[in-house]
Short mmCIF file of N, CA and C in Angstrom, two decimals:
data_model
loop_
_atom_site.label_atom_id
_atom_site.label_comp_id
_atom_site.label_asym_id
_atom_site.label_seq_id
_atom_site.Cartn_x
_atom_site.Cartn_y
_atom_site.Cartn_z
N UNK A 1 8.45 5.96 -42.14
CA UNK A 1 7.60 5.94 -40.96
C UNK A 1 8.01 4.74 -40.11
N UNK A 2 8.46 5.01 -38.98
CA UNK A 2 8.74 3.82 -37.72
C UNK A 2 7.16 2.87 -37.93
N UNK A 3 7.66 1.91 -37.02
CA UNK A 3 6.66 0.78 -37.16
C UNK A 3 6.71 0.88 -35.62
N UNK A 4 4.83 0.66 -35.71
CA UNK A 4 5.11 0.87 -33.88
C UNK A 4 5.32 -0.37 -33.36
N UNK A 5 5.22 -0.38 -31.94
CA UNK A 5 6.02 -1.41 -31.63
C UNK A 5 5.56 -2.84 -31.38
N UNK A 6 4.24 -2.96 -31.01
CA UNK A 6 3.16 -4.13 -31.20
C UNK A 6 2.85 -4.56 -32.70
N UNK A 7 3.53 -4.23 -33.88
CA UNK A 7 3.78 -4.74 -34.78
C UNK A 7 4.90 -5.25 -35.10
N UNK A 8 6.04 -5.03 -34.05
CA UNK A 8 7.30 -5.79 -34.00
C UNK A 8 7.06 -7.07 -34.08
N UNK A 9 6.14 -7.87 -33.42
CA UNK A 9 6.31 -8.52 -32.42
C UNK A 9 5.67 -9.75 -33.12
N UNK A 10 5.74 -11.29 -33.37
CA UNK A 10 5.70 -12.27 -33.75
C UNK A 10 4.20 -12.53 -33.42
N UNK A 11 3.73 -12.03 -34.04
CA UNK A 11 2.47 -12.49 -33.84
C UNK A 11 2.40 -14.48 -34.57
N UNK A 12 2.83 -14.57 -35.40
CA UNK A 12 2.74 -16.20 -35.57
C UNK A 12 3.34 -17.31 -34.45
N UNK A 13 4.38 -16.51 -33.28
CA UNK A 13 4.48 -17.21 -32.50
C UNK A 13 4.40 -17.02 -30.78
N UNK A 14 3.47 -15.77 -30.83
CA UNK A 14 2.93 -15.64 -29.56
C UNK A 14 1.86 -16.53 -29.07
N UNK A 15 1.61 -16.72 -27.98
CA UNK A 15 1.10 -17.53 -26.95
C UNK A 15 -0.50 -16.40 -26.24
N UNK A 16 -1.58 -17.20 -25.66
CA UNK A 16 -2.00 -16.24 -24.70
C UNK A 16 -1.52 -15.93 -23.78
N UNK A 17 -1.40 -15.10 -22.89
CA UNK A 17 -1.07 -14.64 -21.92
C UNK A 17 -0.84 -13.34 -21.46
N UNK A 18 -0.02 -12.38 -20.95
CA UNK A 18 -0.21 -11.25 -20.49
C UNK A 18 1.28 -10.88 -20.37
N UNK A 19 1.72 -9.28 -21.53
CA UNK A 19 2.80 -9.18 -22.05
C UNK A 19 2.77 -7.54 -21.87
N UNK A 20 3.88 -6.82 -21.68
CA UNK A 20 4.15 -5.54 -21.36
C UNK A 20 3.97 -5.31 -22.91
N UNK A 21 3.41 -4.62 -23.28
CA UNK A 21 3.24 -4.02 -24.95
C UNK A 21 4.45 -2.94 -24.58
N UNK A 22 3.96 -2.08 -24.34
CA UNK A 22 4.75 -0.44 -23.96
C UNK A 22 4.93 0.04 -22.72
N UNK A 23 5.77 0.67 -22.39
CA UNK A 23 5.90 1.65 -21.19
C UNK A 23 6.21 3.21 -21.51
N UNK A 24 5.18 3.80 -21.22
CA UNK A 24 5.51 5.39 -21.40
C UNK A 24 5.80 6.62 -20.30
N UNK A 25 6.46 7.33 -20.30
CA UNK A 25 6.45 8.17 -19.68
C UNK A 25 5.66 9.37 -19.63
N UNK A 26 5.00 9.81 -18.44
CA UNK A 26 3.83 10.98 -19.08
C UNK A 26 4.79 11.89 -17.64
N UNK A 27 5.15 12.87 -17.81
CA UNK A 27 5.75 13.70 -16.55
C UNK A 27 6.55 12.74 -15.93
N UNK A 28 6.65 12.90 -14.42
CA UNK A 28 7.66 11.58 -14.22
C UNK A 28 6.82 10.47 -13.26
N UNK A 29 5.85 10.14 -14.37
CA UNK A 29 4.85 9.27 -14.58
C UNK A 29 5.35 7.80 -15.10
N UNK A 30 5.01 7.05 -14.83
CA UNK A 30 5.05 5.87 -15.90
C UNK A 30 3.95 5.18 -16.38
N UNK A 31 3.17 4.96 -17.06
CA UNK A 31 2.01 3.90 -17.41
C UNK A 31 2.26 3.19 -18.70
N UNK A 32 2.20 1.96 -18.09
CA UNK A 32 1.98 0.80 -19.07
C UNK A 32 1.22 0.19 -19.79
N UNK A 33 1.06 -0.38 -20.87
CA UNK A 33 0.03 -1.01 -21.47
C UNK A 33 0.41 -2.27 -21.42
N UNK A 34 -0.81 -3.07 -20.95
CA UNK A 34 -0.38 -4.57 -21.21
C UNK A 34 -1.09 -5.04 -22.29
N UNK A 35 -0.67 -6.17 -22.70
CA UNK A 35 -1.13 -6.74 -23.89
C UNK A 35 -1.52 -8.37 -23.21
N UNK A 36 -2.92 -8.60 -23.29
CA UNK A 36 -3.72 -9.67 -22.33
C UNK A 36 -4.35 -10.32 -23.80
N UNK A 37 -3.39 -11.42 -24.26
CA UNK A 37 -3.97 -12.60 -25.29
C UNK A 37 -4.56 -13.64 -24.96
N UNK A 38 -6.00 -13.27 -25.45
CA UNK A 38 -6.62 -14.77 -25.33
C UNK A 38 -6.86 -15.71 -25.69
N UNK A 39 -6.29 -15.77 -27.39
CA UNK A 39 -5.98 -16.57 -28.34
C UNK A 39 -4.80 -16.36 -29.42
N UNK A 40 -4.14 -17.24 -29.80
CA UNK A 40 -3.27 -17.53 -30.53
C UNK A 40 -3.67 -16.60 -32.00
N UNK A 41 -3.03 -15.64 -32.56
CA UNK A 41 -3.30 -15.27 -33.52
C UNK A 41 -3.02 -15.73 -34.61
N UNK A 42 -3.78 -15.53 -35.52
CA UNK A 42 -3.57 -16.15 -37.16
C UNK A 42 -3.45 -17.48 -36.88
N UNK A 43 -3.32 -18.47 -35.99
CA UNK A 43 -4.10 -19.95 -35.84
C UNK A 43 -4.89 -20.34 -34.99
N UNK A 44 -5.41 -19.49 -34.11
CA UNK A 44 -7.29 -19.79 -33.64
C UNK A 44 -7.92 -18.81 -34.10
N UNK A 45 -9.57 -19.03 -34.26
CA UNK A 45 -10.22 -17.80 -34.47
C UNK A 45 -10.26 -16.44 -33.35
N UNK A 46 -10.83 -15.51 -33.75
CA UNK A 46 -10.55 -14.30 -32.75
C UNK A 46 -11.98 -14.32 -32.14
N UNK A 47 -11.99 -13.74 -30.85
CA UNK A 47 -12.92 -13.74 -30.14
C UNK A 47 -14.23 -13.29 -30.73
N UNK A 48 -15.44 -14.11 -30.39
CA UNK A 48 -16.76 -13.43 -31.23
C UNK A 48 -16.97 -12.33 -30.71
N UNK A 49 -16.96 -11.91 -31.27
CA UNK A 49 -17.55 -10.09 -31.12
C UNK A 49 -18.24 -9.64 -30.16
N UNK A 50 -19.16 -10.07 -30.19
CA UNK A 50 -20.44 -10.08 -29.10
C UNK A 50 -19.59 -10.43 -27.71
N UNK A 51 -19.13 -11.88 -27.08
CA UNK A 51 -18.67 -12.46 -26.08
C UNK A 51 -17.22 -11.06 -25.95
N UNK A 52 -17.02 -10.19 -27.11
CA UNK A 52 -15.22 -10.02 -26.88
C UNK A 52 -16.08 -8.41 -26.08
N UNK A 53 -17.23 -7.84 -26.69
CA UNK A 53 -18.25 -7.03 -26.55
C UNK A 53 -18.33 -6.98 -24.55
N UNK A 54 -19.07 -7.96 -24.76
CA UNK A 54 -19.46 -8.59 -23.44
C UNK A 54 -18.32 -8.65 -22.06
N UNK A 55 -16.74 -9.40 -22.38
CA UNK A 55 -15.63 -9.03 -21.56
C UNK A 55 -15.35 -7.65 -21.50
N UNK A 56 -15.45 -6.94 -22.91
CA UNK A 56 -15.43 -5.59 -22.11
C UNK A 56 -15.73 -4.91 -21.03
N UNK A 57 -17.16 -4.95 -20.94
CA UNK A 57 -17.98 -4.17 -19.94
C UNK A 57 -17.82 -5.10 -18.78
N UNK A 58 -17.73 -6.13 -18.70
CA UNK A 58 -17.55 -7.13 -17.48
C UNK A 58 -16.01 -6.55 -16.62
N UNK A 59 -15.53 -7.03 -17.69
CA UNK A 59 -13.99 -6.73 -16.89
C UNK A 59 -13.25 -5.37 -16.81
N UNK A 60 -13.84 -4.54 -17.24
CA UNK A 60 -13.64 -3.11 -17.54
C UNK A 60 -14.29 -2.89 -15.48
N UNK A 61 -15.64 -3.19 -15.54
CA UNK A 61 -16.51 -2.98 -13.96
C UNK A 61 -15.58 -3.53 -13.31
N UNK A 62 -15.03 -4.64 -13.38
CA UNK A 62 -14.79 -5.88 -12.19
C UNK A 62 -13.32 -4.59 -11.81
N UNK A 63 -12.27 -4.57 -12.64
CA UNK A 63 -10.98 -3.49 -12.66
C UNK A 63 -11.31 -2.22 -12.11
N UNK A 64 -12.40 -1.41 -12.04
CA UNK A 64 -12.65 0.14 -11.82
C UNK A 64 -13.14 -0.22 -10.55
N UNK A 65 -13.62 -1.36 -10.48
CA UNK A 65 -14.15 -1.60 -8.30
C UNK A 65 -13.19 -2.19 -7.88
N UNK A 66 -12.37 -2.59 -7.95
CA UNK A 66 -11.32 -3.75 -7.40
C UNK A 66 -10.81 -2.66 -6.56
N UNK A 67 -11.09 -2.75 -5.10
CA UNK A 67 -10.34 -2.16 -3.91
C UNK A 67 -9.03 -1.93 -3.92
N UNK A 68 -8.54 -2.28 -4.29
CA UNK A 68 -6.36 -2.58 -4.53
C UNK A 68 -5.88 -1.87 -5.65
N UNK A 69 -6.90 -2.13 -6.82
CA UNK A 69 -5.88 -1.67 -7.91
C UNK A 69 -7.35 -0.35 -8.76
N UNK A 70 -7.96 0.29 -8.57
CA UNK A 70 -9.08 0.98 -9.00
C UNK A 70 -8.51 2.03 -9.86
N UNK A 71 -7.18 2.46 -8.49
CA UNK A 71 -7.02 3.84 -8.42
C UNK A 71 -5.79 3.58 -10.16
N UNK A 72 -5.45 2.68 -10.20
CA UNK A 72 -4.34 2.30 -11.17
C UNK A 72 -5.22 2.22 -12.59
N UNK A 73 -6.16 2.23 -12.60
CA UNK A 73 -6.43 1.42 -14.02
C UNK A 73 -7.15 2.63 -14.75
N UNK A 74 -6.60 2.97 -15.84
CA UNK A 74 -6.57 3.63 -16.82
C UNK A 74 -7.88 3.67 -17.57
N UNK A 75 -7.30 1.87 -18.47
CA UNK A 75 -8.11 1.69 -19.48
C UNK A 75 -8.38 0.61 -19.58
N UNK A 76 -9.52 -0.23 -20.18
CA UNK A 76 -9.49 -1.73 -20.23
C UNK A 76 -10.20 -1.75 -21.34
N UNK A 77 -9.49 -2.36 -22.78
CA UNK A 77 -10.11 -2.30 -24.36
C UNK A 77 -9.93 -3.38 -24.87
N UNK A 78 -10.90 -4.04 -26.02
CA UNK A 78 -10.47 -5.25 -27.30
C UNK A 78 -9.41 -4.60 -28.18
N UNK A 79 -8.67 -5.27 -28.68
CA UNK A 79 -7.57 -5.33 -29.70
C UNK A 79 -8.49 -5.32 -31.05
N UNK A 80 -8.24 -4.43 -32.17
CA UNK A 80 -9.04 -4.58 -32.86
C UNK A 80 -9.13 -5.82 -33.83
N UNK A 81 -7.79 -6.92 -33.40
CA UNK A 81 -7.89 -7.93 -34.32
C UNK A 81 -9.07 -9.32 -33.43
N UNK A 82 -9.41 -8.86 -32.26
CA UNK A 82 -10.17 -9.48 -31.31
C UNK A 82 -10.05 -10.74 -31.13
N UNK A 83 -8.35 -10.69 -30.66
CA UNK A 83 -7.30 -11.89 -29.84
C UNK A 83 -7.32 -11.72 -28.32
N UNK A 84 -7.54 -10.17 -28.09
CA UNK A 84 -7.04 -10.37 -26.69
C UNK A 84 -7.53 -8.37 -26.30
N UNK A 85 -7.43 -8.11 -25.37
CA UNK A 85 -7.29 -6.74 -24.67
C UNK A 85 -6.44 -5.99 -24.69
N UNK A 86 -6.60 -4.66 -24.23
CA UNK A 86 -4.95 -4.02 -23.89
C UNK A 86 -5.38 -3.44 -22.51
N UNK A 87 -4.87 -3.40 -21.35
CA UNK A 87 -5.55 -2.84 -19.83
C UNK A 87 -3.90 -2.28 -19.97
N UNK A 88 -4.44 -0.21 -19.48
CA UNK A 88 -3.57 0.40 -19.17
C UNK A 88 -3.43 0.52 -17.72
N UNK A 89 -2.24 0.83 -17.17
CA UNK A 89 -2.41 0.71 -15.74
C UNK A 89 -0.96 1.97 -15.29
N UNK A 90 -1.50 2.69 -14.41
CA UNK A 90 -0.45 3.83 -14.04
C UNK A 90 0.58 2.78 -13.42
N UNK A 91 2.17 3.30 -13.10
CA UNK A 91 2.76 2.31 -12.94
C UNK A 91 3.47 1.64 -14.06
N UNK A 92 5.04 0.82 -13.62
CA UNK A 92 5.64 -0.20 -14.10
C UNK A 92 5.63 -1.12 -13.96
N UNK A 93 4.60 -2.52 -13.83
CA UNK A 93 4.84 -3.43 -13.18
C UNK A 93 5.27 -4.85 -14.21
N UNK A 94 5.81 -5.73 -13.75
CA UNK A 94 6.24 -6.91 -14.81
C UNK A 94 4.90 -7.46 -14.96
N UNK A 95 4.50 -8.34 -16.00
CA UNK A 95 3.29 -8.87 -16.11
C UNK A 95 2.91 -9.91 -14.78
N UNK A 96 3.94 -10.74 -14.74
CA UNK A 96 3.55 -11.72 -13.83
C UNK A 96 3.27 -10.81 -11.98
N UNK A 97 3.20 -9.51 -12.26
CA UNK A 97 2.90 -8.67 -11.17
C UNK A 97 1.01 -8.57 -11.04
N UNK A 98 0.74 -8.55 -12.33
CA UNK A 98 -0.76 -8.20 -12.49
C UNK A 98 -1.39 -9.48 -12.81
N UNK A 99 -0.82 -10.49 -12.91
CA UNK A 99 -1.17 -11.88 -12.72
C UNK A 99 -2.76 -12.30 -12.36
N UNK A 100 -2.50 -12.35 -10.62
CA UNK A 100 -3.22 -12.45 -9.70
C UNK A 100 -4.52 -11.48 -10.05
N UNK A 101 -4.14 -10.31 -10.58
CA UNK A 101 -5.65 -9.47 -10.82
C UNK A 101 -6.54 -9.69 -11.91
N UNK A 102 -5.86 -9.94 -12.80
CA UNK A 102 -6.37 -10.72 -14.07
C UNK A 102 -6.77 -12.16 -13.83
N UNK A 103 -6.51 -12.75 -13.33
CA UNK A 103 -7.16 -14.28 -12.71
C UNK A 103 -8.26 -14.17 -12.49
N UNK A 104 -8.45 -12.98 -11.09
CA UNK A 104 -9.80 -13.07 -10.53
C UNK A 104 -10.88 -12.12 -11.07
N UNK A 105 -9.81 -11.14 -12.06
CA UNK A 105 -11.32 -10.63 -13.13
C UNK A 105 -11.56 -11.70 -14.10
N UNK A 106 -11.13 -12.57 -14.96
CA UNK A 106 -11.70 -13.72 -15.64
C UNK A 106 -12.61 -14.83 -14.43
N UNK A 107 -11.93 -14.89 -13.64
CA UNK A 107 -12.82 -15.98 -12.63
C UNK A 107 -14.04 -15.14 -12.82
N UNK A 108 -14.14 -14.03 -12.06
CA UNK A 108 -15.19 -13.00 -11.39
C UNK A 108 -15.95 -13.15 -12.82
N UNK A 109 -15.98 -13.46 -14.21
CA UNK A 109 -17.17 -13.40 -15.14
C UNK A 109 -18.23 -14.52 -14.80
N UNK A 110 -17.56 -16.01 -14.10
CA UNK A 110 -18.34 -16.92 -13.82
C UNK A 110 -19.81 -16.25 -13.36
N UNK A 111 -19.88 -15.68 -12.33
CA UNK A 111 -20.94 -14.72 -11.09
C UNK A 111 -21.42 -14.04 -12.16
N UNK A 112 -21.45 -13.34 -12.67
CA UNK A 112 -22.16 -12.26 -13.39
C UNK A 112 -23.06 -13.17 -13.98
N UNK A 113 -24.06 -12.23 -13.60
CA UNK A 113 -25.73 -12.49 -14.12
C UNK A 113 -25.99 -11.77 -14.77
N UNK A 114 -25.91 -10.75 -14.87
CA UNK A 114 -26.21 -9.57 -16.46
C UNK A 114 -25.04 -9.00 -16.40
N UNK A 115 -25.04 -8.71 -18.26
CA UNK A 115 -23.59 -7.90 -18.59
C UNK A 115 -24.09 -6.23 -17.86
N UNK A 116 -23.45 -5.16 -17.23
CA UNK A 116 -23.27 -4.18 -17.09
C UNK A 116 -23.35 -3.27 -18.03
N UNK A 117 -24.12 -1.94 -17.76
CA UNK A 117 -24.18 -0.86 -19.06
C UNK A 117 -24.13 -1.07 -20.31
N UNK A 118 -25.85 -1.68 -20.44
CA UNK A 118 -26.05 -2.26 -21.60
C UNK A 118 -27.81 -2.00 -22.15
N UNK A 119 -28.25 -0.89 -21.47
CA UNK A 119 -28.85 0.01 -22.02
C UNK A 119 -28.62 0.98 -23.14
N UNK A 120 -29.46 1.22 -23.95
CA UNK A 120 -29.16 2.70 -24.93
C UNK A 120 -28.47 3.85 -24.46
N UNK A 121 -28.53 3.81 -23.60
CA UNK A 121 -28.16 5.26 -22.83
C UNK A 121 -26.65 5.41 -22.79
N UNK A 122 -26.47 3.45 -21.89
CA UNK A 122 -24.90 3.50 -21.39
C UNK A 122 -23.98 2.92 -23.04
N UNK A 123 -24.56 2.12 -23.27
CA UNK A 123 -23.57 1.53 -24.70
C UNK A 123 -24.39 2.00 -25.87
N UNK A 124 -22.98 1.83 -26.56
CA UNK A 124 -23.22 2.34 -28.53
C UNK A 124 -23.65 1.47 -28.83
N UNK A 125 -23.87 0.05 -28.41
CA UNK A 125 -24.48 -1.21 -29.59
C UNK A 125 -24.85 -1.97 -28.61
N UNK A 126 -25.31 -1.97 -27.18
CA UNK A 126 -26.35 -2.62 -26.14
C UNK A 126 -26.69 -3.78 -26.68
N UNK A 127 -27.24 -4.20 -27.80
CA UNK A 127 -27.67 -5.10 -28.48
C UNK A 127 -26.70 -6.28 -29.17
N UNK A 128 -25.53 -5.96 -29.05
CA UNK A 128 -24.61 -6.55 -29.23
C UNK A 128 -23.54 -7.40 -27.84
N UNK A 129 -24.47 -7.97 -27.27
CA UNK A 129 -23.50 -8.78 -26.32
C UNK A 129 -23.77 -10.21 -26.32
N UNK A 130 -22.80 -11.33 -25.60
CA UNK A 130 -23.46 -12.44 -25.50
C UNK A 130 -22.75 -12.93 -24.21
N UNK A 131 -23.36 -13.23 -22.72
CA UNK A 131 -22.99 -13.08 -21.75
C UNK A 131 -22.48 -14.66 -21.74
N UNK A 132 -23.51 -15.52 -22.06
CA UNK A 132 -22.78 -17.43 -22.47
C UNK A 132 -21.47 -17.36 -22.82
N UNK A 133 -21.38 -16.60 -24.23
CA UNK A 133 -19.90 -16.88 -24.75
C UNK A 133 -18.93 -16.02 -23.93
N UNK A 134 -19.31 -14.81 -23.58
CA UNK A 134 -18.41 -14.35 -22.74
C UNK A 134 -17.75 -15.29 -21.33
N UNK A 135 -19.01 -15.95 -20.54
CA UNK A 135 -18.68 -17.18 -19.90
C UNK A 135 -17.18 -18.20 -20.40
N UNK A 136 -18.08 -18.59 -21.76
CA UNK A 136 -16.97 -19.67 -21.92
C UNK A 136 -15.28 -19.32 -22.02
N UNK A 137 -15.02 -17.98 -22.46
CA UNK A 137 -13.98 -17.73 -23.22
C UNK A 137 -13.22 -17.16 -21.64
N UNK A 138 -13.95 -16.55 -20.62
CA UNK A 138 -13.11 -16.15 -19.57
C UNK A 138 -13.10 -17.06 -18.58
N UNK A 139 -13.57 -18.25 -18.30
CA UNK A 139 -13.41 -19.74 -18.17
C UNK A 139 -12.32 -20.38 -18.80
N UNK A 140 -12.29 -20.47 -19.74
CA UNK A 140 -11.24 -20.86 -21.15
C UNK A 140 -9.76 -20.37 -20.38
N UNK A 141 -9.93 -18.74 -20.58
CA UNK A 141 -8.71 -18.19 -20.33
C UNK A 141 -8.09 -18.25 -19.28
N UNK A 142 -8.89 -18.18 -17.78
CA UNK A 142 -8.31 -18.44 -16.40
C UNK A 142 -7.51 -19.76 -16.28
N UNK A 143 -8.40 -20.91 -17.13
CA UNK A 143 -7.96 -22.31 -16.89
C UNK A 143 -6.32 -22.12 -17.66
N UNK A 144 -6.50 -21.55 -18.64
CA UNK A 144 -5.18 -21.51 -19.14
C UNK A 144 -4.25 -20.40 -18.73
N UNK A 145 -4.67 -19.77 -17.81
CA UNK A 145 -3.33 -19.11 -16.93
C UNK A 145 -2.96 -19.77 -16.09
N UNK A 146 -4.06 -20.54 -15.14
CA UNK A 146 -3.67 -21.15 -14.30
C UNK A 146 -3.08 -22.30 -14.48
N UNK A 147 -3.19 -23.15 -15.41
CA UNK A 147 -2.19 -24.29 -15.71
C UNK A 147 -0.63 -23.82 -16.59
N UNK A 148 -0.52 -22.63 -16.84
CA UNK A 148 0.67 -22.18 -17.50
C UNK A 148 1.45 -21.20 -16.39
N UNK A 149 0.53 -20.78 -15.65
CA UNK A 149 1.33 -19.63 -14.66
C UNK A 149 3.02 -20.08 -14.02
N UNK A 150 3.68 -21.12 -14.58
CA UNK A 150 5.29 -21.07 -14.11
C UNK A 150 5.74 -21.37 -16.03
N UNK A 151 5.22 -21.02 -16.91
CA UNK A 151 5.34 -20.95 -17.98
C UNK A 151 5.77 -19.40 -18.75
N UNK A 152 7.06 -19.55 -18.62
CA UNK A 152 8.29 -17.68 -19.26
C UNK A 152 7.30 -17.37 -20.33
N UNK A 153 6.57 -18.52 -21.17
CA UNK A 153 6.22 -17.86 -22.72
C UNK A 153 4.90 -16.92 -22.08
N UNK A 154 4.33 -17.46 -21.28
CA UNK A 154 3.12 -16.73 -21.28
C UNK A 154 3.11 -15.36 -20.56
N UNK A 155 4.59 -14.88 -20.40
CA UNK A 155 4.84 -13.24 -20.36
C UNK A 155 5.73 -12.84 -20.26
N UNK A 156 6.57 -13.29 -21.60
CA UNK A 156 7.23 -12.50 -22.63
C UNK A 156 7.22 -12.62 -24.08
N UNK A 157 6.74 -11.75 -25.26
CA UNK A 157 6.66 -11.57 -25.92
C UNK A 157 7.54 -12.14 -26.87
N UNK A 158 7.48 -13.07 -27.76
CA UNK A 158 8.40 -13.36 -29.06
C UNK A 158 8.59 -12.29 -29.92
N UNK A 159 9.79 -12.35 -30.19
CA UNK A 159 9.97 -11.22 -30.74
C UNK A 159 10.76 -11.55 -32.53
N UNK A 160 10.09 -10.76 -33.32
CA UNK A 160 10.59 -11.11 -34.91
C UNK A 160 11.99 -10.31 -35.16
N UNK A 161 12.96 -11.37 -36.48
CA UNK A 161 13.60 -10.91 -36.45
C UNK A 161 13.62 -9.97 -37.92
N UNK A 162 14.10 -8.88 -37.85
CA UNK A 162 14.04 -8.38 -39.09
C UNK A 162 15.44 -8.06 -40.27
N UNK A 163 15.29 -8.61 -41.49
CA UNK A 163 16.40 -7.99 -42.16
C UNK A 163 16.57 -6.50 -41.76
N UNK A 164 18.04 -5.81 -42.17
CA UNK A 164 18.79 -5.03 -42.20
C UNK A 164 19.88 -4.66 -43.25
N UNK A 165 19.76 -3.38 -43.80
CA UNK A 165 20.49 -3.77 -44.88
C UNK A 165 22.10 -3.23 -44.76
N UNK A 166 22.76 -3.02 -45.48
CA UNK A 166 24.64 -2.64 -44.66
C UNK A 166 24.21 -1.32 -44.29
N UNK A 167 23.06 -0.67 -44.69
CA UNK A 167 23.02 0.81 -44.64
C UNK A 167 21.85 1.04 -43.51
N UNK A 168 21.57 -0.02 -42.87
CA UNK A 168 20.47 0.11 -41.89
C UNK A 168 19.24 0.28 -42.35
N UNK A 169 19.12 -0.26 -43.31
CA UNK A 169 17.40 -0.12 -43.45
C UNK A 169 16.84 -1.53 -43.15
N UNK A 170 15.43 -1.28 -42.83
CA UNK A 170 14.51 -2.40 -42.16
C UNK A 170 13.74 -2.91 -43.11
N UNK A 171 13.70 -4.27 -43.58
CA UNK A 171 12.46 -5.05 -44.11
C UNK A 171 11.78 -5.40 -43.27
N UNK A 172 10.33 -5.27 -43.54
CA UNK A 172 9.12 -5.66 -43.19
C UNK A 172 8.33 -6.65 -44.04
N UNK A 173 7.50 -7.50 -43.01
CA UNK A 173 6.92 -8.62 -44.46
C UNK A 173 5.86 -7.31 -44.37
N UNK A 174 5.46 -7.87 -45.53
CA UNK A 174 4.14 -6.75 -46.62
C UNK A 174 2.91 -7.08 -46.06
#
């Protein structure tokens, strides 16, 4: 079984920031997935649940109204190791293209006064948000795009290297 391809990828020495995961072709379509880290994996903790809960529905709204890019945006989800997002977007664009839009949806959590669709009706676990920590962590993250934004690591992906054997087979750590 292939290994997909966001398990290639060095997670012990990736960075936050905002990284082309995949590009697929759907017809002669293109949509991308980005991969939007907000913490260092396997050496910071992963986002609390609740606050990672909470960026969802925040930045999921802020992306589906955004005048410019509405018509583009797919999808906006937590990673289930709850480091970072994945926002699909029709289109090829380099990360440092979607930059600027991701800035001002982390800024744009500052303003928010209640999290969005967070009734029984609209969410599966309503009861599960925390709009403070969501604060701090998309605060957190803008400050650190914006002081890294002429920084290559923070969008492109490290990449692992893997044994090979004379016959082409792949080791994987376990």
């Amino acid at each position: 079984m292939d290994l997909i391809p966001s398990f290639s990828i060095d997670h012990t020495a990736i960075v936050p920031g905002i990284f082309t995961s995949r590009v697929d072709t759907v017809g002669s379509d293109k949509i991308t997935t980005y991969d939007i880290r907000l913490t260092r994996p396997n050496r910071e903790p992963a986002v609390d649940v609740a606050a990672m809960h909470s960026l969802e529905h925040i930045i999921a709204t802020f992306l589906r109204n955004d005048p410019d890019w509405k018509d583009e945006v797919i999808y906006w989800g937590p990673m289930g190791c709850l480091t970072g997002f994945y926002l699909i977007l029709k289109g090829n664009r380099a990360p440092r293209e979607i930059f600027d839009l991701l800035l001002r949806a982390f800024h744009a959590v500052e303003n928010v006064q209640s999290v969005p669709g967070t009734s029984p009706e609209n969410c599966g676990n309503y009861l599960m948000h925390n709009l403070v920590m969501a604060k701090w962590y998309a605060a957190r993250f803008a400050d650190y795009l914006e002081k890294n934004a002429d920084n290559s690591a923070i969008f492109e992906y490290p990449q692992t290297e893997r044994l090979v054997t004379d016959e082409g087979q792949h080791f994987f750590d376990s």
